[in-house]
PDB file of C-alpha atoms in Angstrom:
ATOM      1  CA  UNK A   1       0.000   0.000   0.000  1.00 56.00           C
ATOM      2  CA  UNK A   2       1.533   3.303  -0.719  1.00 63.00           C
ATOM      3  CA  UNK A   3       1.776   6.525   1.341  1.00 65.00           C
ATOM      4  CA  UNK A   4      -1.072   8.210  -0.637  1.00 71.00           C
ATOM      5  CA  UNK A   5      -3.641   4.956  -0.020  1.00 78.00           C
ATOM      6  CA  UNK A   6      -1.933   4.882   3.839  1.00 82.00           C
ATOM      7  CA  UNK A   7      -3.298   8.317   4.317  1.00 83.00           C
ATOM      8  CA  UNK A   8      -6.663   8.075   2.409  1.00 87.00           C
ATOM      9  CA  UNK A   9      -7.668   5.174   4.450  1.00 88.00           C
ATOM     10  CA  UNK A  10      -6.417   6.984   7.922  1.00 89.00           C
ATOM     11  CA  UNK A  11      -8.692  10.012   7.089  1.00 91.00           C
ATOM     12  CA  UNK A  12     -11.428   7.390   6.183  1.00 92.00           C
ATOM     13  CA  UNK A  13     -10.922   5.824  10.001  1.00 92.00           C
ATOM     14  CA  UNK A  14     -11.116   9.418  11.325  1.00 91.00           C
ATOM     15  CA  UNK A  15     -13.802  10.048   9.760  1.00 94.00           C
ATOM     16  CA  UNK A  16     -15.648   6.969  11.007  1.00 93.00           C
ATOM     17  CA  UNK A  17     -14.258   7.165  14.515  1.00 91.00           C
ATOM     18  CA  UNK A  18     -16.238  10.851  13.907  1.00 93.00           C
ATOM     19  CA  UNK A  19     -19.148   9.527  13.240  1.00 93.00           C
ATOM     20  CA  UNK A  20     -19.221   7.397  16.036  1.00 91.00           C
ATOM     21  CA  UNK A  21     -19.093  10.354  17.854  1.00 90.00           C
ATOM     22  CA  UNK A  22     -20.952  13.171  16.284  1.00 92.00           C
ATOM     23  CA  UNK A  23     -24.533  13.704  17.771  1.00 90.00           C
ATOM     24  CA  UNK A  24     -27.527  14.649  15.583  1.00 90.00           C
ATOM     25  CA  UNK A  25     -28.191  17.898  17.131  1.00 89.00           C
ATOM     26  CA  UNK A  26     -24.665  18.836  16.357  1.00 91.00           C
ATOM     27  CA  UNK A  27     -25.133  17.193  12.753  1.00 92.00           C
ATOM     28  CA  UNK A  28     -27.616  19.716  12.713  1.00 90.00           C
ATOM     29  CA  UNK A  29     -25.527  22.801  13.907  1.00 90.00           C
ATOM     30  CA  UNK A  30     -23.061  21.694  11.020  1.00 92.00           C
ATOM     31  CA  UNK A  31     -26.094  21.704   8.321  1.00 91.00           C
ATOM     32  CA  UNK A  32     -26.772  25.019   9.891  1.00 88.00           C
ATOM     33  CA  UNK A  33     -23.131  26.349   9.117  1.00 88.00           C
ATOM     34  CA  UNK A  34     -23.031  24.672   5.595  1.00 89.00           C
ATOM     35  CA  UNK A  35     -26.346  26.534   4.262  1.00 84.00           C
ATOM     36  CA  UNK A  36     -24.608  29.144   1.956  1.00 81.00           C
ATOM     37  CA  UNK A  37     -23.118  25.786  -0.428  1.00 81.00           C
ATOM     38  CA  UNK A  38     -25.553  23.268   0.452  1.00 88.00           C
ATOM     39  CA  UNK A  39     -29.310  23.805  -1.025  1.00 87.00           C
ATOM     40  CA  UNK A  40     -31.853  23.326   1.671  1.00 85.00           C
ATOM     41  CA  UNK A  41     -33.686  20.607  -0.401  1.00 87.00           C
ATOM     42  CA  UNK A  42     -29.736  18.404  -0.061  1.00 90.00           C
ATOM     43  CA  UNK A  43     -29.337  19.499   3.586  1.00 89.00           C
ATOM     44  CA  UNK A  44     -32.842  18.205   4.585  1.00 88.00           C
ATOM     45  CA  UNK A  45     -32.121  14.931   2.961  1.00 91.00           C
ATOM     46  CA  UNK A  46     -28.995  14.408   4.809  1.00 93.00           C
ATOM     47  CA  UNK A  47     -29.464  11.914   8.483  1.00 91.00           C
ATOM     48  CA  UNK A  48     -25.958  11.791   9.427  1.00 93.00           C
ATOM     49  CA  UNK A  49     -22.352  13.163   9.660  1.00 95.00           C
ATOM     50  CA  UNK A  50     -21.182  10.608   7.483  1.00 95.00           C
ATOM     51  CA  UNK A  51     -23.573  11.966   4.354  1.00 95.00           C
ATOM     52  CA  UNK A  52     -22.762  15.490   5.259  1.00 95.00           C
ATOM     53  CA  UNK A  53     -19.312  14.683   4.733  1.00 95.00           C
ATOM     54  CA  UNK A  54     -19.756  13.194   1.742  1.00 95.00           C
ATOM     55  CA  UNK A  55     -21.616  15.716   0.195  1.00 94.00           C
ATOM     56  CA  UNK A  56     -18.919  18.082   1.320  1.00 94.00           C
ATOM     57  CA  UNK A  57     -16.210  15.811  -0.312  1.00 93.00           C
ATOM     58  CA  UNK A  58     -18.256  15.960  -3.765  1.00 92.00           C
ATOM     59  CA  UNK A  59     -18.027  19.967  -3.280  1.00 89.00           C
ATOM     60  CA  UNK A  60     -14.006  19.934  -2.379  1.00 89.00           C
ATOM     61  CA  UNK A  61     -14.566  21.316   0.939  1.00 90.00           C
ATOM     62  CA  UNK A  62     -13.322  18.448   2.691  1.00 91.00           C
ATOM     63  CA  UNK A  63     -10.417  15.649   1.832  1.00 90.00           C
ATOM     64  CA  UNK A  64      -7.789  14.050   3.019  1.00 88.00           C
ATOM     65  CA  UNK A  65      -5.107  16.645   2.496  1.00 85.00           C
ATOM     66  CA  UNK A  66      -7.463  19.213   3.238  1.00 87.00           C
ATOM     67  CA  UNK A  67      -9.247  19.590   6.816  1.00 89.00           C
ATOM     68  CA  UNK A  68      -9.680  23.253   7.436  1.00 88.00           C
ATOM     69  CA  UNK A  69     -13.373  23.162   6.833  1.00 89.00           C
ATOM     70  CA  UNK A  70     -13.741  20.144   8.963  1.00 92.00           C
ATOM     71  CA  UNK A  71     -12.118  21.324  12.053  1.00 90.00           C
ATOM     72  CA  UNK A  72     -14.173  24.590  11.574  1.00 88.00           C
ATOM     73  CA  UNK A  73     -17.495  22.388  11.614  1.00 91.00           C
ATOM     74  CA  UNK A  74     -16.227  20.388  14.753  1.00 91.00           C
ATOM     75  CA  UNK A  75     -15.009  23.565  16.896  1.00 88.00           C
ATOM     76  CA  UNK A  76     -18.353  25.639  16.221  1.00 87.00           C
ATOM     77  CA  UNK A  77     -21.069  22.421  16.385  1.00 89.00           C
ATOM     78  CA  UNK A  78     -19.526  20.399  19.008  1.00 87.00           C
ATOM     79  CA  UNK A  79     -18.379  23.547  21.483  1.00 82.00           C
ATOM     80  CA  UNK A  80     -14.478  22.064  20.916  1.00 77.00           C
ATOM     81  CA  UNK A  81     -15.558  18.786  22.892  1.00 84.00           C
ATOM     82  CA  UNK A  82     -11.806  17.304  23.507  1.00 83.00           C
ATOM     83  CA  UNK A  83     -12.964  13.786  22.500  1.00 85.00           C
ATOM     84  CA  UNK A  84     -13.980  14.709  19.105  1.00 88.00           C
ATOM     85  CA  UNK A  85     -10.527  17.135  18.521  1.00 84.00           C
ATOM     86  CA  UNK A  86      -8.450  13.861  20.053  1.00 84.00           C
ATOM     87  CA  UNK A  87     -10.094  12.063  16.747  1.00 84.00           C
ATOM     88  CA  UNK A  88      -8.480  14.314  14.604  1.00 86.00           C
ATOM     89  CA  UNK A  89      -5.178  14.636  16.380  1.00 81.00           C
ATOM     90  CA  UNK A  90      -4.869  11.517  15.729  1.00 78.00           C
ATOM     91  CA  UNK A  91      -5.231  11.453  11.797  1.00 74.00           C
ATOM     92  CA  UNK A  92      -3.291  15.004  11.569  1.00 68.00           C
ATOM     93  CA  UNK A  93      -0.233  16.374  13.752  1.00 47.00           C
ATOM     94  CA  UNK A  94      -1.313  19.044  16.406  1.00 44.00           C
ATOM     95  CA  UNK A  95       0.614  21.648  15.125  1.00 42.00           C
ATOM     96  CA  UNK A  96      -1.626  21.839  11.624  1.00 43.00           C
ATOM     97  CA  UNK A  97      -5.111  21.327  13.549  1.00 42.00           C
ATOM     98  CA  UNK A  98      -3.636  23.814  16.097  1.00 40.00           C
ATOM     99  CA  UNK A  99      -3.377  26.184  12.541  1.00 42.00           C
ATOM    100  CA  UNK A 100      -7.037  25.213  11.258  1.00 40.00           C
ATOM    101  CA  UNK A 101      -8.883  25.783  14.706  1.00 40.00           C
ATOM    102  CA  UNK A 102      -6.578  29.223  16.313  1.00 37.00           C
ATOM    103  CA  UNK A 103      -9.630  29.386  18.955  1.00 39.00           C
ATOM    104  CA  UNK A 104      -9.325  26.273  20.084  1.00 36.00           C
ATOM    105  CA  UNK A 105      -8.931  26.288  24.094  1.00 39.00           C
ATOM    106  CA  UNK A 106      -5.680  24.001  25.450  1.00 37.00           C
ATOM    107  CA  UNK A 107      -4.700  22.502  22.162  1.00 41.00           C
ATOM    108  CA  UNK A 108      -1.215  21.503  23.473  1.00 53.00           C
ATOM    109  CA  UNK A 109      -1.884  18.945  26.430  1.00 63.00           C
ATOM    110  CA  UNK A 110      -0.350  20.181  29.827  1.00 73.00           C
ATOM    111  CA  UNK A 111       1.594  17.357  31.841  1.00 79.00           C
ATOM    112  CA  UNK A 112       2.647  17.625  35.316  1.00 85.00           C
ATOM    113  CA  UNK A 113       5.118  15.261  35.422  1.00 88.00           C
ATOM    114  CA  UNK A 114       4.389  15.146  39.588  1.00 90.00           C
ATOM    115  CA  UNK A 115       0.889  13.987  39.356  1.00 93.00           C
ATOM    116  CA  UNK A 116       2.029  11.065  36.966  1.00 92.00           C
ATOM    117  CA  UNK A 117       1.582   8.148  39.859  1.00 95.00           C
ATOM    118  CA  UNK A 118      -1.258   9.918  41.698  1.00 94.00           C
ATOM    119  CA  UNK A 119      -3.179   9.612  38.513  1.00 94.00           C
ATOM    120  CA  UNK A 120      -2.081   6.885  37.656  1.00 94.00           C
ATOM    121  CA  UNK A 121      -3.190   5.333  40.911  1.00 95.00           C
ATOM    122  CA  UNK A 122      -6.553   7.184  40.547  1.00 95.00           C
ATOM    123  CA  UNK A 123      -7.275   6.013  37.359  1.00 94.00           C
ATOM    124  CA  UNK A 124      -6.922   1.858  38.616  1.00 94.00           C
ATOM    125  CA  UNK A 125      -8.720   2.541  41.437  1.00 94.00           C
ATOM    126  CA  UNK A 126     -11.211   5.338  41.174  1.00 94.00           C
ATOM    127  CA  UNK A 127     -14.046   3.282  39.660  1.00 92.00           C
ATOM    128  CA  UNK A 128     -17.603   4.457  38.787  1.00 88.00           C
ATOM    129  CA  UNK A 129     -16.860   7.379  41.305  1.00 92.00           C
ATOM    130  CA  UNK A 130     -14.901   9.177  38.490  1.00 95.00           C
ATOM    131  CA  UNK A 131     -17.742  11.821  37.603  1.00 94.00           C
ATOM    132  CA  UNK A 132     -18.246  13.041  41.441  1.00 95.00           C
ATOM    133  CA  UNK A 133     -14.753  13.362  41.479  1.00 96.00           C
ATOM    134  CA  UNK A 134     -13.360  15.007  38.046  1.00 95.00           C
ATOM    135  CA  UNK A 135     -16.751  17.244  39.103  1.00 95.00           C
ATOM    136  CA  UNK A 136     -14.658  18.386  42.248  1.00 96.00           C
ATOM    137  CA  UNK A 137     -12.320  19.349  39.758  1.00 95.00           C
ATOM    138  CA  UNK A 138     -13.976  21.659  38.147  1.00 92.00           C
ATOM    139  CA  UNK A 139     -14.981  19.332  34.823  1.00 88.00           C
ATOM    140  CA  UNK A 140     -18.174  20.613  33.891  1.00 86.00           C
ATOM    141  CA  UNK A 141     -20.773  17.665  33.312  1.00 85.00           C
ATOM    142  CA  UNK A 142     -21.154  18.415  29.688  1.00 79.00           C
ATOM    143  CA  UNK A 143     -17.947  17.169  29.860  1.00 81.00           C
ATOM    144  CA  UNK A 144     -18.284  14.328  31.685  1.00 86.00           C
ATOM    145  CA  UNK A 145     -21.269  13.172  29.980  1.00 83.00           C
ATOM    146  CA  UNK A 146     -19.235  13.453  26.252  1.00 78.00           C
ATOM    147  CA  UNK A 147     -16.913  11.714  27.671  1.00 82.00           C
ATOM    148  CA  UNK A 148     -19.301   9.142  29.259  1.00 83.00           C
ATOM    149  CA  UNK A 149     -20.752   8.515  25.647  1.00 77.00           C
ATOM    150  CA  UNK A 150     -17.466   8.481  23.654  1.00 75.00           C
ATOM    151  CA  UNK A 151     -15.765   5.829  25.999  1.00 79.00           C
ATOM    152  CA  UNK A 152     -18.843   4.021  27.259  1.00 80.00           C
ATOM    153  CA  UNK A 153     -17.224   0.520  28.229  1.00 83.00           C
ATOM    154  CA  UNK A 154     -13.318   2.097  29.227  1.00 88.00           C
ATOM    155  CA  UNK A 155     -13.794   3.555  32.308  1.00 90.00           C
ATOM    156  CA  UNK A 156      -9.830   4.173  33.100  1.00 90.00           C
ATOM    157  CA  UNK A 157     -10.318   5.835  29.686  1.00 88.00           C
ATOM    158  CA  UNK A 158     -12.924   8.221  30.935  1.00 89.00           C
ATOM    159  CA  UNK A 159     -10.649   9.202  33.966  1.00 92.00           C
ATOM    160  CA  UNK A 160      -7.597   9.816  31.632  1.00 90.00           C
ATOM    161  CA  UNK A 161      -9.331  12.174  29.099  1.00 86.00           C
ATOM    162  CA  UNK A 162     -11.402  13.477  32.052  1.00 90.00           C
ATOM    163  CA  UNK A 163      -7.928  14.736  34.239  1.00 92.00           C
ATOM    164  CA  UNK A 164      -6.561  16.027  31.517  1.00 88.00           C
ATOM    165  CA  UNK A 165      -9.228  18.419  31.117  1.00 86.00           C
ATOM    166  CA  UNK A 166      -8.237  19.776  34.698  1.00 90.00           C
ATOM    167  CA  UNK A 167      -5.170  19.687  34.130  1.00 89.00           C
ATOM    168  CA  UNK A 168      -5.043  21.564  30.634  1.00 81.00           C
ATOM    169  CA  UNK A 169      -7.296  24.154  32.079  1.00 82.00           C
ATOM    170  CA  UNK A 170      -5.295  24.796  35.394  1.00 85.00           C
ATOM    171  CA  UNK A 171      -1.636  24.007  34.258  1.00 83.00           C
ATOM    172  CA  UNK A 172       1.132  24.955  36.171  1.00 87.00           C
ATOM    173  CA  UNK A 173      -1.384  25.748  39.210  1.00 90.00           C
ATOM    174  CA  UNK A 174      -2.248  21.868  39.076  1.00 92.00           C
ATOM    175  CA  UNK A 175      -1.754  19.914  41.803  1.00 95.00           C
ATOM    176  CA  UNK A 176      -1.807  16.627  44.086  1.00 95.00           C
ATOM    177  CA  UNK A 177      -3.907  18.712  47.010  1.00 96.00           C
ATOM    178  CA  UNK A 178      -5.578  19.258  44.262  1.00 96.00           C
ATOM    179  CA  UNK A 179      -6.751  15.215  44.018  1.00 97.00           C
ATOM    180  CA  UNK A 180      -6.442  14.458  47.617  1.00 96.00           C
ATOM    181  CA  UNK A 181      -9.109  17.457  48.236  1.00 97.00           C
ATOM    182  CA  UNK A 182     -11.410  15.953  45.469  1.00 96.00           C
ATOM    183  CA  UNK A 183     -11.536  12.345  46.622  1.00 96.00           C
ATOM    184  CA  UNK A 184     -11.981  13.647  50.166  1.00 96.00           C
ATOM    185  CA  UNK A 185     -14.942  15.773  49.051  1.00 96.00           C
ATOM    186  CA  UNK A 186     -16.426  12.778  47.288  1.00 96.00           C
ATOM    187  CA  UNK A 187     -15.900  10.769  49.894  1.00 95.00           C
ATOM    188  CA  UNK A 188     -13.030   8.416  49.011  1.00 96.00           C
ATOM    189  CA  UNK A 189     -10.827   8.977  52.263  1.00 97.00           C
ATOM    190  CA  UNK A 190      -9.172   5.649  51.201  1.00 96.00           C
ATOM    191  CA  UNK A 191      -7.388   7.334  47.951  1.00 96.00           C
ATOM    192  CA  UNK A 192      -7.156  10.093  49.947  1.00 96.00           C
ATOM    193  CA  UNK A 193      -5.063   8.563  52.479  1.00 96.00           C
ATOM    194  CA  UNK A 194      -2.589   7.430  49.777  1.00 96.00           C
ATOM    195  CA  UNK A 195      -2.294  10.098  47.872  1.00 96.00           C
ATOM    196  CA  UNK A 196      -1.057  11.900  50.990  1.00 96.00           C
ATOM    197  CA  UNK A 197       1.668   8.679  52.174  1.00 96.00           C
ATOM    198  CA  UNK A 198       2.581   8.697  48.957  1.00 94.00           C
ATOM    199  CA  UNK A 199       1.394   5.588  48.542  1.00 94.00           C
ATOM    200  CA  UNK A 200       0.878   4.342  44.841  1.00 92.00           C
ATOM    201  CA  UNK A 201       0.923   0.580  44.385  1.00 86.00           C
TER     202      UNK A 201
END
């Protein structure tokens, strides 16, 4: 398979992992935004993000080597849900999405290489109690609830994405009191208790 087919058939898995994702009142935020090139007679016709895509690929807006439009569509009809912008990180280096969507809040992940174990440690053990805690946080629950519906079966998954939310919104003012405070609030004096020891097996 050569480079060219390697990439067509990455943006085609994007696209699908998308689609997976998309919701239909955002599908219809994105018909909203396409109204000027799409004739309201097409747009009504189309069910899902995978036909508006398509239609979009028959009018050149959106390909492979060019996503502009695309990342434009996901920033404005999904509110810049991190889930959906992971997708496309994935298909395209940062630094070009990072170009196509300026607005963007926290495009380059923050890591505080101190919480590493406490996370770590929260993530194995923090269980179904992961939305009253990232809540604590200060993870708002449209948040939670994305990320609820874009990892439904990986709960350690939902923890990861859902810390790194707090920590690309705080930064540098992230920190372990920050986690030990949380659990305590929520009630999970155990995790608590090790976060504090230092304790992380």
């Amino acid at each position: 398979m050569g480079d060219t087919d390697q990439e067509q058939l990455r943006y085609r898995t994007m696209i699908l992992n998308l689609n997976n994702m998309i919701k239909p009142d955002e599908v219809l935020s994105m018909k909203f935004l396409c109204q000027d090139f799409i004739k309201a007679a097409q747009r009504d016709k189309i069910k899902d993000f995978l036909e508006l895509i398509t239609i979009l690929e028959e009018r050149k807006k959106v390909s492979s080597e060019k996503i502009d439009f695309l990342t434009f569509l996901l920033k404005n009809a999904t509110k810049g849900r991190r889930d959906v912008f992971d997708a496309v990180h994935e298909y395209q280096p940062q630094d070009e999405v990072m170009d196509a969507t300026p607005e963007y809040p926290a495009q380059r992940d923050y890591s505080n290489p101190e919480l590493r174990q406490p996370i770590d440690l929260l993530k194995r053990k923090l269980g179904r109690d992961w939305r009253f805690f990232v809540r604590q946080l200060g993870v708002d629950d449209v948040e939670i609830d994305n990320l609820a519906d874009a990892f439904p079966r990986d709960v350690k998954e939902q923890i990861h994405r859902a810390i790194k939310i707090y920590l690309n919104e705080k930064r540098e003012r992230s920190s372990k009191q920050d986690l030990i405070d949380a659990c305590k609030k929520v009630r999970r004096m155990d995790l608590a208790r090790k976060l504090e020891a230092n304790e992380y097996n």
